[in-house]
XYZ file of N, CA and C in Angstrom:
792
model
N 98.231 142.959 152.683
C 97.746 141.037 151.726
C 97.430 141.096 150.948
N 96.361 142.326 150.186
C 96.468 142.352 148.860
C 97.172 142.578 147.573
N 97.464 143.119 148.147
C 99.436 143.422 147.156
C 99.710 141.245 147.003
N 99.945 140.244 147.939
C 100.401 139.373 147.923
C 99.934 139.047 147.491
N 98.340 138.615 147.814
C 97.854 138.080 146.021
C 97.460 138.316 145.216
N 97.317 138.975 144.542
C 98.078 139.849 143.299
C 98.487 139.466 142.942
N 100.381 139.469 143.150
C 101.377 138.856 142.636
C 101.419 137.268 142.857
N 100.359 136.861 143.698
C 100.622 135.418 143.406
C 99.976 134.794 142.636
N 99.242 135.767 141.954
C 98.193 135.298 139.973
C 98.865 135.005 139.662
N 99.595 136.233 139.717
C 100.548 136.771 138.297
C 101.915 135.800 138.704
N 102.302 135.098 139.801
C 103.193 134.865 139.247
C 101.836 133.162 138.570
N 101.185 132.983 138.621
C 100.480 131.004 138.318
C 99.935 131.103 136.598
N 99.672 133.099 136.625
C 99.394 133.309 135.014
C 100.765 132.939 134.189
N 101.861 133.386 135.104
C 102.953 133.986 134.011
C 104.045 132.089 134.184
N 103.329 131.054 135.069
C 103.463 129.911 135.163
C 102.682 128.541 133.747
N 101.938 129.431 134.120
C 100.772 128.269 132.733
C 101.058 128.873 131.684
N 101.405 129.787 131.221
C 101.958 130.964 129.998
C 103.288 130.399 129.533
N 104.527 129.554 130.576
C 105.602 128.887 130.240
C 105.554 128.080 130.246
N 104.458 126.689 130.575
C 103.830 125.817 130.392
C 103.099 125.629 129.000
N 102.442 126.217 128.358
C 101.803 126.240 127.157
C 103.066 126.125 126.036
N 103.503 127.145 126.473
C 104.905 126.952 125.283
C 105.595 126.085 124.580
N 106.081 125.755 126.846
C 107.097 124.348 126.268
C 106.878 123.344 125.708
N 104.800 122.660 126.338
C 104.543 121.727 125.753
C 104.135 121.768 124.363
N 103.508 123.289 123.933
C 102.904 123.211 122.691
C 104.617 123.866 121.753
N 105.509 123.014 122.336
C 107.600 123.227 121.291
C 107.807 122.337 121.094
N 107.016 121.177 122.012
C 107.587 119.944 121.797
C 106.867 119.169 120.228
N 108.420 118.723 120.184
C 107.233 117.538 118.666
C 106.738 116.479 118.786
N 105.771 116.558 117.430
C 104.858 115.773 117.450
C 105.324 114.524 116.633
N 105.087 113.326 117.515
C 106.390 111.188 117.566
C 104.859 110.790 117.395
N 103.773 110.850 116.592
C 102.787 110.163 115.807
C 102.600 110.986 114.288
N 102.231 110.193 113.901
C 101.715 110.263 111.631
C 100.214 111.726 112.546
N 100.565 112.829 111.297
C 99.383 113.401 111.393
C 98.124 113.106 111.165
N 97.180 112.200 110.804
C 95.948 111.516 110.312
C 96.191 110.166 110.434
N 94.949 109.592 111.434
C 94.759 108.040 111.842
C 94.185 108.014 110.855
N 92.863 108.710 110.704
C 91.994 108.528 109.944
C 91.922 107.227 108.759
N 91.215 107.018 107.727
C 90.491 106.242 106.967
C 90.758 107.723 105.246
N 90.643 107.087 104.329
C 90.585 108.104 102.830
C 90.393 107.958 101.857
N 89.387 108.349 100.929
C 89.174 107.335 99.631
C 90.552 107.794 98.489
N 90.522 106.805 97.863
C 91.395 106.664 96.756
C 90.764 105.254 96.052
N 91.204 105.478 94.416
C 91.150 103.807 93.872
C 93.081 103.288 94.056
N 93.293 102.215 93.062
C 94.157 101.508 93.027
C 94.049 100.648 92.430
N 94.764 100.127 90.948
C 95.679 99.531 90.046
C 96.732 98.158 90.794
N 96.863 97.431 89.697
C 98.335 97.193 89.671
C 99.560 96.202 88.924
N 100.467 96.294 88.245
C 101.570 96.509 87.317
C 102.390 95.381 87.336
N 102.943 95.190 86.634
C 103.877 94.468 86.645
C 103.133 92.640 86.543
N 103.888 91.246 87.006
C 103.682 89.598 86.869
C 102.591 89.650 88.041
N 101.979 88.789 87.741
C 100.419 88.687 88.565
C 100.840 88.785 90.115
N 101.331 87.611 90.769
C 102.455 87.590 91.950
C 103.708 88.469 91.990
N 104.359 89.427 91.000
C 105.733 89.829 91.248
C 105.096 90.754 92.327
N 107.093 92.007 92.139
C 107.257 92.475 93.389
C 106.571 94.105 92.978
N 106.596 93.536 91.651
C 105.936 94.978 90.294
C 106.440 96.102 89.935
N 108.183 96.041 91.593
C 108.638 97.443 90.744
C 110.350 96.683 89.986
N 110.470 98.188 88.932
C 112.514 97.500 88.869
C 112.919 98.794 89.359
N 113.052 99.063 90.226
C 114.191 100.072 91.037
C 112.977 101.404 91.091
N 112.602 102.412 90.267
C 111.153 102.904 90.705
C 112.605 104.378 91.015
N 111.117 105.623 90.442
C 111.659 107.133 90.898
C 112.462 107.664 92.043
N 111.687 107.075 93.308
C 112.144 107.454 94.138
C 113.968 106.972 94.888
N 114.968 106.166 93.211
C 115.734 105.733 93.653
C 116.748 104.776 94.638
N 115.067 103.383 95.056
C 115.813 102.754 95.457
C 116.040 102.073 94.432
N 116.716 101.732 93.837
C 117.203 100.515 93.050
C 117.128 98.311 93.014
N 117.748 98.666 93.137
C 117.745 96.867 93.596
C 117.070 96.735 94.855
N 117.104 97.439 95.939
C 116.484 97.629 97.417
C 115.350 96.950 96.548
N 113.979 97.150 95.823
C 112.712 97.195 96.358
C 112.822 95.568 95.749
N 113.703 94.245 95.357
C 112.824 93.535 94.891
C 113.419 92.979 96.186
N 113.964 93.019 96.787
C 114.937 92.331 97.614
C 113.133 92.604 99.690
N 114.239 91.619 100.478
C 112.904 91.728 101.837
C 114.150 93.207 102.432
N 113.245 93.511 103.436
C 112.006 93.526 103.874
C 111.106 94.720 102.360
N 111.125 95.229 101.334
C 110.875 95.751 100.468
C 109.710 95.033 99.839
N 110.449 94.030 99.281
C 110.022 93.301 98.047
C 108.401 92.837 98.481
N 107.768 93.121 96.896
C 106.373 92.926 96.784
C 105.309 93.552 97.704
N 105.990 95.263 98.805
C 105.157 95.690 99.202
C 105.537 96.993 98.769
N 105.961 97.440 97.778
C 106.300 97.926 97.034
C 105.033 99.136 95.921
N 104.431 100.157 96.201
C 104.125 100.570 95.339
C 104.368 101.914 94.808
N 103.357 101.807 93.740
C 103.781 104.083 93.172
C 102.359 104.421 93.310
N 102.532 105.660 93.506
C 101.774 106.876 94.050
C 101.512 107.400 92.974
N 100.419 108.362 93.411
C 99.792 109.417 92.180
C 101.200 111.360 92.372
N 101.596 112.219 92.020
C 101.840 112.892 92.053
C 101.269 113.635 94.202
N 99.915 113.359 93.914
C 99.463 114.094 95.562
C 100.438 113.537 96.003
N 100.432 112.581 96.593
C 101.239 112.077 97.456
C 102.681 111.519 97.934
N 102.929 111.291 95.875
C 104.361 111.284 95.630
C 105.476 112.878 96.221
N 105.035 113.973 95.895
C 105.270 115.442 96.162
C 106.679 115.337 96.348
N 106.893 115.572 94.769
C 108.066 115.910 93.987
C 109.447 114.824 94.430
N 108.944 113.965 95.517
C 110.926 112.632 95.945
C 109.801 112.736 97.223
N 109.862 113.749 98.239
C 109.801 114.123 99.630
C 108.706 113.634 100.014
N 107.865 112.098 98.965
C 106.538 111.501 99.431
C 107.371 110.068 99.993
N 108.822 109.693 98.747
C 109.345 108.052 99.225
C 109.729 107.918 100.663
N 109.433 106.237 100.861
C 109.743 105.653 101.332
C 108.300 105.980 102.746
N 107.482 106.559 102.599
C 105.910 106.480 103.010
C 105.711 105.097 103.045
N 104.869 105.114 105.034
C 103.943 103.324 104.292
C 102.648 104.279 104.838
N 101.321 103.152 103.776
C 100.506 103.080 103.960
C 99.573 102.244 103.588
N 98.292 101.786 104.574
C 97.667 100.868 105.055
C 96.704 101.520 103.657
N 97.338 99.877 102.809
C 95.588 99.703 101.084
C 94.659 99.162 101.991
N 93.738 99.570 102.016
C 91.474 97.875 101.870
C 90.693 98.630 101.124
N 90.873 97.349 99.820
C 89.560 97.448 98.320
C 88.274 97.834 99.750
N 86.688 97.547 99.026
C 85.912 97.550 100.411
C 84.440 96.788 99.456
N 84.948 96.351 97.710
C 84.198 95.290 97.611
C 84.357 93.557 98.250
N 82.770 94.036 99.536
C 82.486 92.073 101.318
C 82.487 91.752 100.220
N 82.559 91.059 98.747
C 81.740 90.405 98.756
C 83.479 89.705 97.460
N 84.639 90.444 97.490
C 85.725 89.575 96.847
C 86.777 90.037 98.697
N 86.728 91.022 98.773
C 87.807 92.001 99.222
C 88.183 91.264 100.783
N 89.270 90.951 101.472
C 89.641 90.169 103.114
C 89.256 91.642 104.040
N 88.881 91.295 104.756
C 89.339 92.733 105.949
C 90.892 93.899 106.582
N 90.944 92.305 105.873
C 93.202 93.076 106.269
C 93.282 94.117 104.490
N 94.020 95.120 105.415
C 94.528 96.281 104.738
C 95.782 95.500 104.406
N 96.760 95.604 103.241
C 98.058 95.658 102.920
C 99.225 96.786 103.062
N 99.770 96.032 103.642
C 100.685 97.987 104.121
C 102.524 98.062 102.585
N 101.952 99.042 102.168
C 103.031 98.953 100.408
C 104.165 101.062 101.017
N 104.583 100.155 101.066
C 105.674 101.351 100.948
C 106.390 102.056 98.597
N 105.922 103.290 99.413
C 106.451 104.350 98.258
C 107.837 104.161 97.594
N 107.818 103.384 96.815
C 109.268 103.562 95.913
C 109.092 104.127 94.678
N 108.148 104.770 94.392
C 107.853 104.855 92.871
C 106.748 106.241 92.283
N 106.584 106.916 91.448
C 105.038 107.615 91.262
C 104.551 107.557 90.251
N 103.631 107.422 89.944
C 103.122 106.975 88.816
C 102.576 108.051 87.901
N 102.726 109.150 87.173
C 102.933 110.529 87.363
C 101.005 110.818 85.854
N 101.098 109.786 85.044
C 99.779 109.958 83.721
C 98.570 108.479 83.932
N 97.977 108.977 82.877
C 96.619 107.880 83.611
C 95.905 107.866 84.428
N 95.251 106.809 85.695
C 94.773 107.075 86.528
C 96.013 107.467 87.437
N 96.721 108.515 87.245
C 96.908 108.669 88.593
C 97.348 110.751 88.160
N 97.094 110.728 86.656
C 96.185 112.005 86.842
C 96.117 112.786 87.136
N 95.416 113.704 86.644
C 94.500 114.916 86.767
C 93.907 114.853 89.081
N 94.996 115.358 89.956
C 94.768 115.329 91.021
C 94.380 114.434 91.486
N 94.187 113.395 91.058
C 93.126 111.902 92.092
C 94.524 111.852 92.592
N 93.760 111.033 94.140
C 94.569 109.467 95.071
C 93.979 108.295 94.041
N 95.343 107.880 94.276
C 96.353 106.471 93.426
C 97.238 105.754 93.380
N 97.105 104.874 94.224
C 98.465 103.704 94.182
C 98.513 102.792 93.335
N 99.425 102.830 92.493
C 99.354 101.670 91.454
C 100.524 100.251 92.368
N 100.011 99.417 92.976
C 100.792 98.855 93.368
C 101.070 97.931 92.837
N 102.306 96.937 93.343
C 102.540 95.603 92.353
C 101.520 94.344 92.914
N 102.004 93.197 91.810
C 100.776 92.664 91.320
C 100.505 91.755 93.040
N 101.346 91.113 93.916
C 101.254 90.694 95.198
C 100.846 90.915 96.164
N 101.391 92.514 95.907
C 100.314 93.745 97.385
C 99.089 93.385 96.997
N 98.829 93.937 95.577
C 96.645 93.829 94.983
C 96.045 93.099 96.186
N 96.378 91.664 94.822
C 96.029 90.516 95.442
C 95.818 90.237 97.023
N 96.626 90.068 97.570
C 97.005 89.795 98.734
C 95.446 91.088 100.285
N 95.090 91.729 98.936
C 94.055 91.910 99.649
C 92.169 91.699 99.220
N 92.246 90.205 98.720
C 91.190 89.806 98.372
C 91.684 88.570 99.404
N 89.908 87.550 99.436
C 89.133 86.577 100.307
C 90.655 85.833 99.891
N 90.761 84.605 100.746
C 91.534 83.452 100.354
C 91.007 83.298 98.889
N 92.049 82.829 98.235
C 91.597 81.755 96.445
C 90.914 82.461 95.519
N 90.601 83.944 95.693
C 90.549 85.082 94.936
C 90.885 85.777 94.205
N 93.014 86.142 94.878
C 93.694 87.002 94.417
C 93.120 87.931 92.466
N 93.075 86.165 91.900
C 93.199 87.111 90.531
C 91.852 87.325 90.230
N 91.000 86.928 91.225
C 89.844 87.802 90.761
C 89.322 89.090 90.750
N 90.377 89.539 91.690
C 90.428 91.151 92.160
C 91.359 91.621 90.905
N 92.707 91.220 90.385
C 93.160 91.139 89.597
C 92.578 91.215 88.609
N 92.060 90.326 88.205
C 91.371 90.677 86.542
C 90.648 92.554 87.231
N 89.766 92.685 87.985
C 89.397 93.811 87.696
C 89.425 95.572 87.972
N 90.768 95.433 88.026
C 91.955 95.824 87.151
C 91.408 97.774 88.549
N 90.640 98.828 87.798
C 90.430 100.181 89.095
C 89.498 98.912 89.508
N 89.951 99.426 90.926
C 89.581 98.799 92.624
C 89.202 100.104 93.405
N 88.103 100.130 93.813
C 88.272 101.479 94.946
C 88.848 100.968 96.054
N 89.626 101.743 97.285
C 90.417 101.623 98.592
C 90.208 103.199 99.651
N 90.373 102.163 100.280
C 90.518 103.650 101.451
C 91.673 103.143 101.825
N 92.796 104.663 102.226
C 94.040 104.255 102.430
C 94.317 105.597 104.222
N 95.876 104.737 104.526
C 95.872 105.831 105.795
C 96.745 105.550 106.753
N 97.797 106.345 106.550
C 99.741 106.356 106.973
C 99.720 105.341 108.070
N 100.705 104.661 108.349
C 101.256 103.551 108.761
C 102.470 104.197 108.975
N 103.129 103.537 110.402
C 104.150 104.348 110.863
C 105.070 103.047 109.999
N 106.149 103.225 109.412
C 107.324 101.845 108.434
C 108.067 101.044 110.356
N 108.013 100.271 109.833
C 108.517 98.997 110.607
C 109.594 98.431 110.046
N 111.186 98.750 110.542
C 111.562 97.488 109.008
C 112.671 96.837 110.467
N 112.402 95.668 111.736
C 113.084 95.088 112.614
C 114.178 94.659 112.704
N 115.317 94.354 113.065
C 116.300 94.329 112.999
C 117.882 94.970 112.067
N 116.405 96.480 111.272
C 117.600 97.083 110.631
C 117.503 98.903 111.324
N 118.264 99.042 111.707
C 119.719 100.243 111.564
C 119.009 101.064 109.815
N 118.640 102.352 110.572
C 118.659 103.522 109.708
C 120.207 103.400 108.720
N 120.556 102.924 107.123
C 121.667 103.481 106.139
C 121.747 104.251 105.224
N 122.683 105.154 105.228
C 122.678 105.931 103.823
C 123.693 105.611 102.765
N 123.221 105.643 101.519
C 123.092 105.198 100.458
C 123.816 106.464 99.976
N 125.555 106.278 99.533
C 125.928 107.503 98.275
C 125.999 107.291 97.262
N 125.576 107.611 96.324
C 124.861 107.700 95.867
C 126.601 107.859 94.132
N 126.462 107.135 92.795
C 127.267 106.816 91.945
C 127.538 107.997 90.936
N 128.748 108.856 91.233
C 128.754 109.637 90.903
C 129.338 111.072 91.656
N 129.260 110.376 93.004
C 129.570 111.207 94.507
C 131.117 111.454 94.273
N 131.109 112.930 95.008
C 133.015 113.508 94.785
C 132.608 114.059 96.462
N 134.417 114.624 96.378
C 134.447 115.287 97.740
C 133.598 116.633 96.922
N 133.433 117.343 96.336
C 132.700 118.729 95.615
C 131.501 117.957 95.941
N 131.057 116.954 95.624
C 129.379 116.879 95.622
C 128.932 115.234 95.459
N 128.528 115.569 97.299
C 128.473 114.517 97.679
C 126.591 113.881 98.160
N 126.436 113.304 97.287
C 124.804 113.118 97.010
C 124.420 110.933 98.143
N 123.258 112.144 99.585
C 122.915 110.572 99.606
C 121.319 110.151 99.852
N 121.204 108.951 100.605
C 119.459 108.763 99.784
C 119.611 107.268 101.322
N 118.712 107.824 102.287
C 118.322 107.055 102.937
C 117.584 105.768 103.301
N 117.494 104.851 103.932
C 117.049 103.778 103.995
C 116.793 102.647 105.202
N 116.013 102.067 104.974
C 115.149 101.500 105.939
C 115.138 102.044 107.829
N 114.065 103.899 107.386
C 114.407 104.554 108.256
C 113.069 104.163 108.674
N 112.345 103.386 110.177
C 111.420 103.322 110.780
C 110.603 104.580 111.262
N 109.051 104.782 111.387
C 108.664 105.378 111.724
C 107.656 106.242 110.551
N 108.627 107.557 110.146
C 106.954 108.362 109.637
C 108.431 107.480 108.010
N 109.318 107.405 107.830
C 109.585 106.941 106.562
C 110.264 108.024 105.531
N 109.797 108.498 105.522
C 109.986 109.935 104.109
C 110.743 110.645 105.246
N 111.055 111.938 104.166
C 112.763 112.518 104.669
C 112.324 114.183 104.437
N 112.005 114.728 105.285
C 112.025 116.326 105.433
C 113.360 117.357 105.387
N 114.430 116.854 105.358
C 115.091 118.195 105.543
C 116.820 117.042 105.997
N 117.952 117.394 105.494
C 118.802 116.117 105.375
C 120.628 117.291 105.155
N 120.802 116.647 106.431
C 122.469 117.669 106.992
C 123.923 116.798 106.945
N 124.716 116.999 107.087
C 125.316 116.930 107.480
C 126.612 117.468 107.780
N 127.652 116.715 108.962
C 128.659 117.711 109.225
C 129.984 117.049 109.345
N 131.099 117.422 109.264
C 132.430 116.862 109.044
C 133.149 117.042 110.226
N 133.966 115.717 110.231
C 134.336 115.349 111.887
C 134.647 116.544 112.554
N 135.796 117.283 111.208
C 136.703 118.481 111.359
C 135.964 120.181 111.502
N 133.745 120.237 112.307
C 134.194 121.155 112.189
C 132.960 120.766 113.185
N 131.652 122.314 113.952
C 130.576 121.909 114.279
C 129.630 122.629 113.600
N 129.757 122.684 112.499
C 128.552 123.702 111.798
C 128.172 121.912 110.484
N 126.509 122.701 111.220
C 125.452 121.031 109.925
C 125.616 122.130 108.998
N 125.975 121.044 107.659
C 126.064 121.277 106.451
C 124.626 121.341 105.914
N 122.962 122.012 105.249
C 122.126 121.865 104.672
C 122.092 121.281 103.655
N 121.390 120.434 102.947
C 121.665 119.281 101.876
C 120.367 119.812 101.714
N 120.756 119.722 99.498
C 119.700 119.618 98.880
C 118.885 118.863 98.176
N 116.818 118.877 98.421
C 116.993 117.327 97.928
C 117.111 117.931 96.287
N 116.907 116.449 95.722
C 117.541 116.693 94.471
C 116.428 116.249 93.575
N 115.725 114.955 93.822
C 114.980 114.635 93.623
C 114.702 112.555 93.451
N 113.100 112.265 93.830
C 113.139 111.393 95.045
C 113.273 111.411 96.046
N 114.084 109.906 95.864
C 114.753 109.820 98.089
C 116.275 110.503 97.439
N 116.451 111.619 96.965
C 117.829 111.779 96.702
C 118.371 113.438 97.258
N 119.242 113.534 98.340
C 119.695 114.657 98.954
C 121.305 114.775 98.967
N 121.566 116.186 98.087
C 123.278 116.502 97.935
C 123.631 117.656 98.461
N 124.718 117.793 98.336
C 126.096 118.537 98.401
C 126.743 119.027 97.389
N 126.425 120.798 97.739
C 128.774 121.325 96.161
C 128.848 121.988 97.178
N 129.880 121.492 97.536
C 130.189 122.181 98.323
C 132.235 121.766 98.752
N 132.669 121.992 99.118
C 134.365 121.131 99.153
C 135.460 122.249 98.770
N 136.889 121.771 99.105
C 136.456 120.001 99.877
C 135.612 119.648 99.964
N 135.004 118.377 100.922
C 134.950 117.613 101.732
C 135.036 116.952 102.277
N 135.328 116.739 104.251
C 135.882 115.101 104.533
C 135.906 115.153 105.282
N 135.465 113.349 105.070
C 135.030 112.242 105.286
C 135.953 112.797 107.082
N 135.387 111.943 108.555
C 134.115 111.109 107.854
C 133.506 112.911 108.574
N 131.871 111.590 107.966
C 130.831 112.442 108.171
C 129.490 112.346 109.450
N 129.129 113.298 109.693
C 127.303 112.725 111.056
C 126.601 113.274 110.132
N 125.848 112.249 110.131
C 124.099 112.701 109.173
C 122.797 113.179 110.779
N 122.015 114.327 110.024
C 121.483 114.076 109.945
C 119.882 114.669 109.773
N 119.318 113.778 109.792
C 117.871 113.872 109.052
C 116.938 114.542 110.286
N 116.009 114.858 109.481
C 114.452 115.716 110.519
C 113.423 114.573 108.907
N 111.974 114.226 109.849
C 110.986 113.243 108.858
C 110.767 114.473 108.164
N 109.866 114.456 107.160
C 109.287 114.934 106.901
C 107.745 115.930 107.364
N 107.254 114.731 108.538
C 105.298 114.167 109.028
C 105.470 115.123 109.422
N 106.549 114.725 110.860
C 106.067 115.304 111.655
C 107.566 115.565 112.481
N 108.855 115.852 111.442
C 109.911 116.508 111.693
C 110.763 116.078 113.095
N 110.220 115.040 113.638
C 111.512 114.149 113.622
C 113.054 114.131 113.773
N 114.149 114.240 114.407
C 114.420 114.826 114.048
C 116.827 112.791 115.439
N 116.482 113.265 114.244
C 117.469 111.740 114.262
C 119.154 112.377 113.758
N 121.054 111.933 114.774
C 121.796 111.984 114.189
C 122.588 111.053 114.170
N 123.384 110.542 112.957
C 123.547 109.398 113.089
C 125.771 109.265 112.586
N 125.895 109.485 114.314
C 127.661 110.329 114.330
C 128.320 109.574 113.700
N 129.652 110.021 112.762
C 130.236 109.644 112.346
C 130.121 108.014 110.832
N 129.087 107.824 110.087
C 128.271 106.752 109.510
C 129.401 106.969 108.719
N 129.967 108.003 107.769
C 130.479 107.507 106.697
C 131.933 108.464 106.880
N 132.074 106.674 106.396
C 133.138 107.131 106.474
C 134.644 108.178 105.995
N 135.909 108.668 106.738
C 136.546 109.033 105.643
C 137.276 108.715 104.568
N 137.188 107.318 104.365
C 136.921 106.509 102.894
C 136.174 106.154 102.482
N 135.303 106.743 102.865
C 134.100 106.119 102.056
C 133.891 106.573 100.221
N 133.410 105.913 99.563
C 133.795 105.063 98.107
C 131.953 105.289 97.630
N 131.816 105.879 95.851
C 130.685 106.362 95.928
C 130.267 104.212 95.344
N 128.760 103.794 96.086
C 127.728 103.162 95.861
C 127.609 102.217 96.137
N 128.415 103.116 97.950
C 128.820 101.865 99.519
C 127.541 102.642 99.990
N 127.209 101.525 101.365
C 125.780 101.946 101.649
C 126.436 101.790 103.336
N 126.324 102.880 104.006
C 127.160 102.179 105.397
C 125.666 102.737 106.645
N 125.998 101.545 106.947
C 124.893 101.939 108.204
C 124.827 102.463 109.663
N 123.704 102.687 109.800
C 124.455 103.629 111.288
C 123.681 102.327 112.193
N 123.695 102.938 113.721
C 123.585 101.719 115.049
C 122.251 102.567 115.828
N 121.403 102.968 114.798
C 120.368 103.576 115.508
C 119.103 103.600 114.897
N 117.322 104.025 115.023
C 116.534 104.136 114.152
C 115.671 104.483 114.542
N 115.116 105.379 114.648
C 113.834 105.869 115.047
C 113.082 105.489 116.814
N 112.473 103.750 116.557
C 111.997 102.157 117.221
C 113.289 101.687 118.062
N 114.400 101.811 117.426
C 115.078 101.592 118.758
C 115.690 102.548 120.035
């Protein structure tokens, strides 16, 4: 009888340990920290303008059209992370109650500001004039912009692109031996921690290397499409695979849209 009791206790212990391992192995599907943190902010470009013309992330003219238009921002190296911070979304809110509204503005990281206010390890946002002005109470946008540098608080927020699926732009200069991709309209984390591609004739996922900004590439070949693309986010390690999203007859400077996204 005593032996059976000990055996039962051992089974319960083993099952509990197994469940702990299984739960611990599940990926986190939320952004890592919901709390607000202190930073500073400035603005650039036209007072009511979109703020950016291209940017270090490599999004090019995409920053000048909706849904990115007037929501873009440059960040200091602390948040830019050598380009791995590209595509991340933040809520930014100013603090002076005499001129700042209670609402936060949502910005998408498309550029880096490496010097000036952004140097010395500071956490800094350089926003479009339009985004900066939206932090003010109604009628005081110009007054807020006239202050130059201001104190703000910020936090990560999920990116949302309603009606958009993840797209992959084949960068200019790509060949059968050097393929370079950029991710667009990624819901959720917005950032990219790793990318892999797979040829239709193969079961092997080939790792791409981070080059600069939001650009990833692979040097190998000859590469034969169509290609499936697997991306893993930097913040929470979520993974998404788009099967045969880049066709056999792909061409440089073309953008190919998948049928899925993290929020669909």
